[in-house]
PDB file of C-alpha atoms in Angstrom:
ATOM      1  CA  UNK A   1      -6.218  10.764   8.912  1.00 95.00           C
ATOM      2  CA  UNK A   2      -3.142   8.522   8.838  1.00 97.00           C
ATOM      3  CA  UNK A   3      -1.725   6.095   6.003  1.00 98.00           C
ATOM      4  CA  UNK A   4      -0.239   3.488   7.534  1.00 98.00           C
ATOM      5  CA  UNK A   5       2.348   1.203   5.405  1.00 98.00           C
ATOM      6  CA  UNK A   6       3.781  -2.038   5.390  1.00 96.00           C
ATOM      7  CA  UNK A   7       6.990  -2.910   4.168  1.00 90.00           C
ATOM      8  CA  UNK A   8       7.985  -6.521   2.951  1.00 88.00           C
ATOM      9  CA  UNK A   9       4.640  -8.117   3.064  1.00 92.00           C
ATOM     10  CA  UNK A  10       5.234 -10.862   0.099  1.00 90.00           C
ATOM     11  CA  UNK A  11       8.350 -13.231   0.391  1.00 81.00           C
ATOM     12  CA  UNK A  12       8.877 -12.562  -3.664  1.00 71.00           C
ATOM     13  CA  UNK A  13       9.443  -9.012  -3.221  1.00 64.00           C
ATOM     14  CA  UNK A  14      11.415  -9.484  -0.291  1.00 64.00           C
ATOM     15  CA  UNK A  15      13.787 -11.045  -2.619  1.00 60.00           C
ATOM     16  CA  UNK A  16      13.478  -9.185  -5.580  1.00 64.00           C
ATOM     17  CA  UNK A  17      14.415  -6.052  -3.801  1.00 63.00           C
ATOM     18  CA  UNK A  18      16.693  -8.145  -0.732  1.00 63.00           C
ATOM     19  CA  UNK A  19      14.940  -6.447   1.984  1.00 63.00           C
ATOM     20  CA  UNK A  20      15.059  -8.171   5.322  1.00 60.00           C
ATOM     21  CA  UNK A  21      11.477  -8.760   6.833  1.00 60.00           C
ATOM     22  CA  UNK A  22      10.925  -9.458  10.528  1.00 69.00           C
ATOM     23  CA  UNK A  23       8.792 -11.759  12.697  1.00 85.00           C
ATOM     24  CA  UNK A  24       6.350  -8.843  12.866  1.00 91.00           C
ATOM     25  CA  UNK A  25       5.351  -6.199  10.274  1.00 94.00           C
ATOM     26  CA  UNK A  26       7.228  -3.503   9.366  1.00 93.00           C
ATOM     27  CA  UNK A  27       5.419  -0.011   9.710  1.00 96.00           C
ATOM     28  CA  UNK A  28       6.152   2.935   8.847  1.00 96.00           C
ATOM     29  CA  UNK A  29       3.444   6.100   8.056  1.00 97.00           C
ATOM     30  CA  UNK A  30       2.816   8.503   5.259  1.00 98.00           C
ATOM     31  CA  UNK A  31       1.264  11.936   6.241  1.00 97.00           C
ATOM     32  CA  UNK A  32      -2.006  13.064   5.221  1.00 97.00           C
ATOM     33  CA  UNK A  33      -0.122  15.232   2.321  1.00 98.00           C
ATOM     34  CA  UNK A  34       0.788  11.943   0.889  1.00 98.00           C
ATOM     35  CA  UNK A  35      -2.729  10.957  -0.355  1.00 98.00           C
ATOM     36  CA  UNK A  36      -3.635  12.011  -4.131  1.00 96.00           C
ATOM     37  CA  UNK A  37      -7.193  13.606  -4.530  1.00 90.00           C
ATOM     38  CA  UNK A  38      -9.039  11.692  -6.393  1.00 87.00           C
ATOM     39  CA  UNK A  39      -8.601  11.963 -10.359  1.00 88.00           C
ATOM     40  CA  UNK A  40      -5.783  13.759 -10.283  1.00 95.00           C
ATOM     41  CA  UNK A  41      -2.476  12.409 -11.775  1.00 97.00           C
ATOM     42  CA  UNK A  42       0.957  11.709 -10.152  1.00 98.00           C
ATOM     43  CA  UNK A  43       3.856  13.971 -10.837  1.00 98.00           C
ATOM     44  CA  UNK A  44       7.041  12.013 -10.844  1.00 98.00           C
ATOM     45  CA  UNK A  45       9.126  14.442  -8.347  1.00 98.00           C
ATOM     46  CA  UNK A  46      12.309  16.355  -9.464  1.00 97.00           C
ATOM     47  CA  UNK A  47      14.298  14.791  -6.416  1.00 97.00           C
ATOM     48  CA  UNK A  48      14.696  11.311  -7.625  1.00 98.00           C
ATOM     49  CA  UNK A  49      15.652   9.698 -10.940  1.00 97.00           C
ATOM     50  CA  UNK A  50      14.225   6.291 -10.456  1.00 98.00           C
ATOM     51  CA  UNK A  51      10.478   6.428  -8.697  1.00 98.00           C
ATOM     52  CA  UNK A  52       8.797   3.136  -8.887  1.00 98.00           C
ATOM     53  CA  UNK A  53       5.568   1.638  -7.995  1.00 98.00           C
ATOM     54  CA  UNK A  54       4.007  -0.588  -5.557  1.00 98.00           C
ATOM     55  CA  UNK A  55       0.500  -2.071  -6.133  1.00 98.00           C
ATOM     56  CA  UNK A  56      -0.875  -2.938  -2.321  1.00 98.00           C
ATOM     57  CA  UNK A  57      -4.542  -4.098  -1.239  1.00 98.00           C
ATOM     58  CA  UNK A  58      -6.014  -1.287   0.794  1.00 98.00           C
ATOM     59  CA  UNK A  59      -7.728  -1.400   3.688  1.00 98.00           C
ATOM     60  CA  UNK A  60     -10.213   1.269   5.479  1.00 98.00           C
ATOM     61  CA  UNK A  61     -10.653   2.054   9.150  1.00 98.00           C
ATOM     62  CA  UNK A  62     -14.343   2.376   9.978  1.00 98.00           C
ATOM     63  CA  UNK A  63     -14.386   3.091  13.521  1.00 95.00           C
ATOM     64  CA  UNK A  64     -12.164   3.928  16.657  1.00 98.00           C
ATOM     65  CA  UNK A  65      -9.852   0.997  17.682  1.00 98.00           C
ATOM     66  CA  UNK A  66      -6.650   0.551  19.928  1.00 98.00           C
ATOM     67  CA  UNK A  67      -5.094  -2.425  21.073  1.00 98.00           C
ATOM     68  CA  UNK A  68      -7.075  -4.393  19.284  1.00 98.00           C
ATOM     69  CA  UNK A  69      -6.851  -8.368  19.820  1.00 98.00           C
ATOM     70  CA  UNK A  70      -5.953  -9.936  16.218  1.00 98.00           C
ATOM     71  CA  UNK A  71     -10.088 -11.957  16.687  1.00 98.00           C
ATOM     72  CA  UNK A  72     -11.479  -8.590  16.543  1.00 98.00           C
ATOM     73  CA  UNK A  73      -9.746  -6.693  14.108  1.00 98.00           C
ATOM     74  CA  UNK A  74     -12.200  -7.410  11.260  1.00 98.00           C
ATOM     75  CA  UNK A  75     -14.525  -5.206  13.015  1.00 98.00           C
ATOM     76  CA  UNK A  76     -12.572  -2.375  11.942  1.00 98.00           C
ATOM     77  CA  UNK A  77     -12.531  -2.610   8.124  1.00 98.00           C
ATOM     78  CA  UNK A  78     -15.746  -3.637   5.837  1.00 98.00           C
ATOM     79  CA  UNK A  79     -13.958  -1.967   2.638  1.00 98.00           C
ATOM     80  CA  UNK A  80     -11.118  -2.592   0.570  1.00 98.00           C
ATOM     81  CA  UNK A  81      -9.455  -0.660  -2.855  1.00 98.00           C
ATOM     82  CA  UNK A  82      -6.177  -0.780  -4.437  1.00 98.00           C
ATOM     83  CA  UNK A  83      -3.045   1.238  -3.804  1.00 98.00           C
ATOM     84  CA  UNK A  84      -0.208   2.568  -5.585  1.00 98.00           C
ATOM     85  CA  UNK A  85       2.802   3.250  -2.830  1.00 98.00           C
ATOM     86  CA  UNK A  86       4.970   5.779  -4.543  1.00 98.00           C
ATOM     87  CA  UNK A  87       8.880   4.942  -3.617  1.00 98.00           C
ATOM     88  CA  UNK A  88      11.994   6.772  -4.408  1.00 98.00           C
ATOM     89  CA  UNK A  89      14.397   4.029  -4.627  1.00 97.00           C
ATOM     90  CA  UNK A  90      17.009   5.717  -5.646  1.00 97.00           C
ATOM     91  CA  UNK A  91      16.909   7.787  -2.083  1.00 97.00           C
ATOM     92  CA  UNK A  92      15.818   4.953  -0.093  1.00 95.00           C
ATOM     93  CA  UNK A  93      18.619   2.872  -0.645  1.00 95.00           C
ATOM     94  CA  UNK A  94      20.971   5.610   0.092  1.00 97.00           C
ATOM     95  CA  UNK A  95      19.481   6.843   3.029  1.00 96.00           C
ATOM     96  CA  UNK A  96      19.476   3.110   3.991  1.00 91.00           C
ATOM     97  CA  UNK A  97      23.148   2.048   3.086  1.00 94.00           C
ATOM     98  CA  UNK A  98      24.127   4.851   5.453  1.00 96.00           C
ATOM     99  CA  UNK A  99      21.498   4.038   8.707  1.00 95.00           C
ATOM    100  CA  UNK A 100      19.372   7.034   8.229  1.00 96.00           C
ATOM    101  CA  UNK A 101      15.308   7.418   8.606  1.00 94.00           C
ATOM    102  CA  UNK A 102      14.409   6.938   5.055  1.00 94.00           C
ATOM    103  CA  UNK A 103      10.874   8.232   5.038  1.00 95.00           C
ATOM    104  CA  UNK A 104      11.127  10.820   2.617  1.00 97.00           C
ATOM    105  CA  UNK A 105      11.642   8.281  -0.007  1.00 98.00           C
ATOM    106  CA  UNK A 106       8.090   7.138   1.220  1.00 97.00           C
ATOM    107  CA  UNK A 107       6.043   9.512   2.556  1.00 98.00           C
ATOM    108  CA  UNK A 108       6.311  13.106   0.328  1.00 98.00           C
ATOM    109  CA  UNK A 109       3.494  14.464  -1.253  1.00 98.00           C
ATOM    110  CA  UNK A 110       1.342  12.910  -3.344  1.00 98.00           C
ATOM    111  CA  UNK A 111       3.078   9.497  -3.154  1.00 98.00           C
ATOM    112  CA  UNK A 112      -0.070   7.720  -1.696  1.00 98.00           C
ATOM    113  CA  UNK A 113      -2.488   6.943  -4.291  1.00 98.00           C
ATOM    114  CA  UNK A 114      -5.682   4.944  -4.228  1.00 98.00           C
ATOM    115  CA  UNK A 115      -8.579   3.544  -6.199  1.00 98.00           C
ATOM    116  CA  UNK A 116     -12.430   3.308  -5.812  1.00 98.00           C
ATOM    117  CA  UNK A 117     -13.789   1.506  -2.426  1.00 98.00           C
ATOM    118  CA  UNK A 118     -15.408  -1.774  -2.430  1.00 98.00           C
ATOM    119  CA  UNK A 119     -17.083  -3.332   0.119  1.00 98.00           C
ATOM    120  CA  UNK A 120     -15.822  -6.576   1.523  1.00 97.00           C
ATOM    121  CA  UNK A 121     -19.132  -8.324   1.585  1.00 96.00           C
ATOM    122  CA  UNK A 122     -19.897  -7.662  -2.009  1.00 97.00           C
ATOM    123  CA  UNK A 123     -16.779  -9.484  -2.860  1.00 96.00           C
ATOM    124  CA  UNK A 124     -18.123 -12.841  -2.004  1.00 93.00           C
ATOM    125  CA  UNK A 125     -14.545 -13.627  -0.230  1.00 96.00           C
ATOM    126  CA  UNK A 126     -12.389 -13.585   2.473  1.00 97.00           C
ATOM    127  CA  UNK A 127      -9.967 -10.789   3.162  1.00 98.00           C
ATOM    128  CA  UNK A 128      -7.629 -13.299   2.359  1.00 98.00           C
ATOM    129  CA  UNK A 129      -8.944 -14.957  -0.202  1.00 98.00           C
ATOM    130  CA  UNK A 130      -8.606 -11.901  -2.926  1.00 98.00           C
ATOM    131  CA  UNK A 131      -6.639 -11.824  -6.118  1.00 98.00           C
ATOM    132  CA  UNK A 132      -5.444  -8.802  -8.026  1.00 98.00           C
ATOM    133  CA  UNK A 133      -3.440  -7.301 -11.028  1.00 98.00           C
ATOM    134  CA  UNK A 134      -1.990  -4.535 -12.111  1.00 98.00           C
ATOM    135  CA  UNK A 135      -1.416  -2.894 -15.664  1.00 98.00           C
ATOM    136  CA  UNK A 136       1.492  -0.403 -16.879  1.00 98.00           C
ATOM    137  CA  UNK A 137       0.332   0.726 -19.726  1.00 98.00           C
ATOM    138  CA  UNK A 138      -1.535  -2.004 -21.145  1.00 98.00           C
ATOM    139  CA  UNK A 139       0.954  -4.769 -19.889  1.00 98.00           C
ATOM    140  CA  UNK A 140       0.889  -6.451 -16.407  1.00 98.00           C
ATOM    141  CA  UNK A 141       3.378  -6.163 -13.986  1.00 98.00           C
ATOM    142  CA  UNK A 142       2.174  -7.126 -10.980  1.00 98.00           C
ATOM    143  CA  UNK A 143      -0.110 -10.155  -9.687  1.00 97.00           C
ATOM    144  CA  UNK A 144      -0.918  -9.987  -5.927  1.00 96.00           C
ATOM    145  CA  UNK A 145      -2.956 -12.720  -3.938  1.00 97.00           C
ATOM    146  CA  UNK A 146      -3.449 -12.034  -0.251  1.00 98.00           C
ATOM    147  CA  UNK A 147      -3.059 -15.761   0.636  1.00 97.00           C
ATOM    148  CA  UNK A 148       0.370 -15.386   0.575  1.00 96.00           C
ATOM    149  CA  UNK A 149       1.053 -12.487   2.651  1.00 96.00           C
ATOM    150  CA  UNK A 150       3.771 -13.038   5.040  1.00 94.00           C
ATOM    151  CA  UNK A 151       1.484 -11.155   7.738  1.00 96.00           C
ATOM    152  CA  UNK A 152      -2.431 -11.101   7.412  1.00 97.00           C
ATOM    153  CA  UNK A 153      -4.657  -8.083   7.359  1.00 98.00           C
ATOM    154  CA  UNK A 154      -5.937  -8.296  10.663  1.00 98.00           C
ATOM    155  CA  UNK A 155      -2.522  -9.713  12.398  1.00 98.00           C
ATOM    156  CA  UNK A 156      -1.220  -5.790  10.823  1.00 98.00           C
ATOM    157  CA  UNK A 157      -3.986  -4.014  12.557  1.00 98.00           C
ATOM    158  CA  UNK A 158      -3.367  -5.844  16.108  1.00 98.00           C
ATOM    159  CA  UNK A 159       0.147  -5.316  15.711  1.00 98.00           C
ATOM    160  CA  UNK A 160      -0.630  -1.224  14.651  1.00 98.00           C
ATOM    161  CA  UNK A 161      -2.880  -0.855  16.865  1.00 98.00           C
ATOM    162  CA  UNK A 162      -0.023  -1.543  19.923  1.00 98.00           C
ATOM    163  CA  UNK A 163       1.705   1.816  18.436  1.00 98.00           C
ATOM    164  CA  UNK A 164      -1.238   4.092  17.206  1.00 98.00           C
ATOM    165  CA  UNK A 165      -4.865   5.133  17.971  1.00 98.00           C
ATOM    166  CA  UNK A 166      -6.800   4.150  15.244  1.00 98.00           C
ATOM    167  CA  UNK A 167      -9.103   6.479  13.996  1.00 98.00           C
ATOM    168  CA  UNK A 168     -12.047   6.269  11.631  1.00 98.00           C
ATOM    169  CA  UNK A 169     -10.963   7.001   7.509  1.00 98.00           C
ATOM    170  CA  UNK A 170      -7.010   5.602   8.545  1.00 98.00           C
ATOM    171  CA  UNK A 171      -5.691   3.857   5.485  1.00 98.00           C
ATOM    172  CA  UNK A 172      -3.898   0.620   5.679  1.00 98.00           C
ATOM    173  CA  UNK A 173      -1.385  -0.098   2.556  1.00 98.00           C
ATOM    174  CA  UNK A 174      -1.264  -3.641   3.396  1.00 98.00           C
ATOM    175  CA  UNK A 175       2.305  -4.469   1.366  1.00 96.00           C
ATOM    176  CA  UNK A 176       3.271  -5.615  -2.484  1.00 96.00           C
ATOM    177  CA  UNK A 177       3.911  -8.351  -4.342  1.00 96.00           C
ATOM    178  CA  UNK A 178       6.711  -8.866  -6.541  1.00 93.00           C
ATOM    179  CA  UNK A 179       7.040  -7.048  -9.848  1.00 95.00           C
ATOM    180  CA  UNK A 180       7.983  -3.191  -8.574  1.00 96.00           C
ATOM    181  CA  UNK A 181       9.237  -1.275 -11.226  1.00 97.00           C
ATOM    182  CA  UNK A 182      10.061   2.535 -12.793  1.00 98.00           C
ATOM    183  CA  UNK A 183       7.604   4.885 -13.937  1.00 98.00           C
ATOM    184  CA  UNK A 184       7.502   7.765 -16.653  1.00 98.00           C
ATOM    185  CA  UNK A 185       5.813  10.636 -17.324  1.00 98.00           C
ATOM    186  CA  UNK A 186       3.259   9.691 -20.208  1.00 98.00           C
ATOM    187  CA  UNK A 187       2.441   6.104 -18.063  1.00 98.00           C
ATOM    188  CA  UNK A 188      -0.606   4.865 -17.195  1.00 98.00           C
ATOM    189  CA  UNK A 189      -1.455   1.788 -14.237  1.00 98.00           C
ATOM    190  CA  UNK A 190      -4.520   0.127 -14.267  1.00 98.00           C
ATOM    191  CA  UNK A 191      -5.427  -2.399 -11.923  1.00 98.00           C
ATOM    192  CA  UNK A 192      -8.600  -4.425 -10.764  1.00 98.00           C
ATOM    193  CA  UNK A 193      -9.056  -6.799  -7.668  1.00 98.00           C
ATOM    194  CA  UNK A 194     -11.101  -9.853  -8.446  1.00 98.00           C
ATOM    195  CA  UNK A 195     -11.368  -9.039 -12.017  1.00 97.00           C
ATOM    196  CA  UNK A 196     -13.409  -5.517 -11.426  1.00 97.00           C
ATOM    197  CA  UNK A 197     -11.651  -2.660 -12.240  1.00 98.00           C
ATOM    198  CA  UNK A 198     -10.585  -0.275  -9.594  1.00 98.00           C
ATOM    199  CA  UNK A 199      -8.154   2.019 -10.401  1.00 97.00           C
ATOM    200  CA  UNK A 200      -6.821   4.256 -13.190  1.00 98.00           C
ATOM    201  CA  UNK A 201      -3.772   6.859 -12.568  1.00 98.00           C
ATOM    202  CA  UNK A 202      -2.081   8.698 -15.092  1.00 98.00           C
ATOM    203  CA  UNK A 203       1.390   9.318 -14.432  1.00 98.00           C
ATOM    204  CA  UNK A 204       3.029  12.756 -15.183  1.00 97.00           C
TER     205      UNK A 204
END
């Protein structure tokens, strides 16, 4: 099982964090060490002093796929959750102010996190028709609607599929809206996609 990521998916958090996009997506991959179990918490790492959070639609491979043409990807996914996309920013932007690989600010363990599955079908919309919100501790932070995604779910899996095999149970972090921020030991995120709640981590 992969995770695959992509970065810069809403034009408000492009420019909330200045981030270049691209005319295609920008990938990169968490390893399979990066996914939480689920129920446990997430331990803010001793390595960086400013973690922050990204809430991201989720998307779930259900069956073997490469070079996929874009009219076909929706054969690949009938389930969606929500994401939290762990990020180091404090390392990122260092590693990226001097040119260097900056996937340890992305990909180490546990930094992957991910809420209960829903099937597409019971959500009585389109992949790009869903709304969702997220919750620090009571307050909400981030509001996401997949209408306005710079690049659309199945325009990401074409475009991965160019690169890498996908296999059945591959996770697709599908990008963030604006609203990133820090997170504490002693914080909790909620968040729900079309209303329903989905996902509950404790931070720690």
């Amino acid at each position: 099982m992969k995770i695959i990521c992509v970065g810069m998916n809403y034009a408000a958090h492009v420019d909330e964090l200045n981030f270049g996009g691209g005319e295609n997506p920008t990938l990169f991959l968490k390893p399979e060490t990066a996914l939480t179990r689920p129920g446990w918490p997430f331990f803010v790492p001793d390595f960086s002093r400013q973690v922050e959070y990204e809430t991201e639609l989720v998307v779930r491979i259900n069956h073997l796929g490469k070079s996929i043409p874009e009219r076909f990807s929706h054969r690949y996914y009938d389930e969606v959750t929500l994401g939290l996309d762990f990020t180091c920013r404090d390392l990122q932007r260092q590693l990226q102010a001097k040119g260097l690989p900056w996937e340890i600010s992305k990909g180490f363990d546990g930094s992957a996190y991910v809420g209960d599955w829903v099937k597409l079908s019971d959500l009585n919309k389109g992949i790009q028709e869903l709304h969702f919100e997220m919750r620090l501790n009571g307050e909400t932070r981030q509001r996401g609607d997949t209408s306005l995604m710079l690049h659309t779910v199945d325009s990401i899996i074409a475009y991965a599929s160019r690169f890498y095999l996908l296999k059945t149970g591959d996770l697709i972090f599908t990008g963030t809206p604006a609203g990133v921020g820090a997170v504490h030991p002693g914080d909790r995120i909620t968040a729900s996609l079309e209303g329903s709640p989905v996902m509950e981590c404790r931070i720690k």
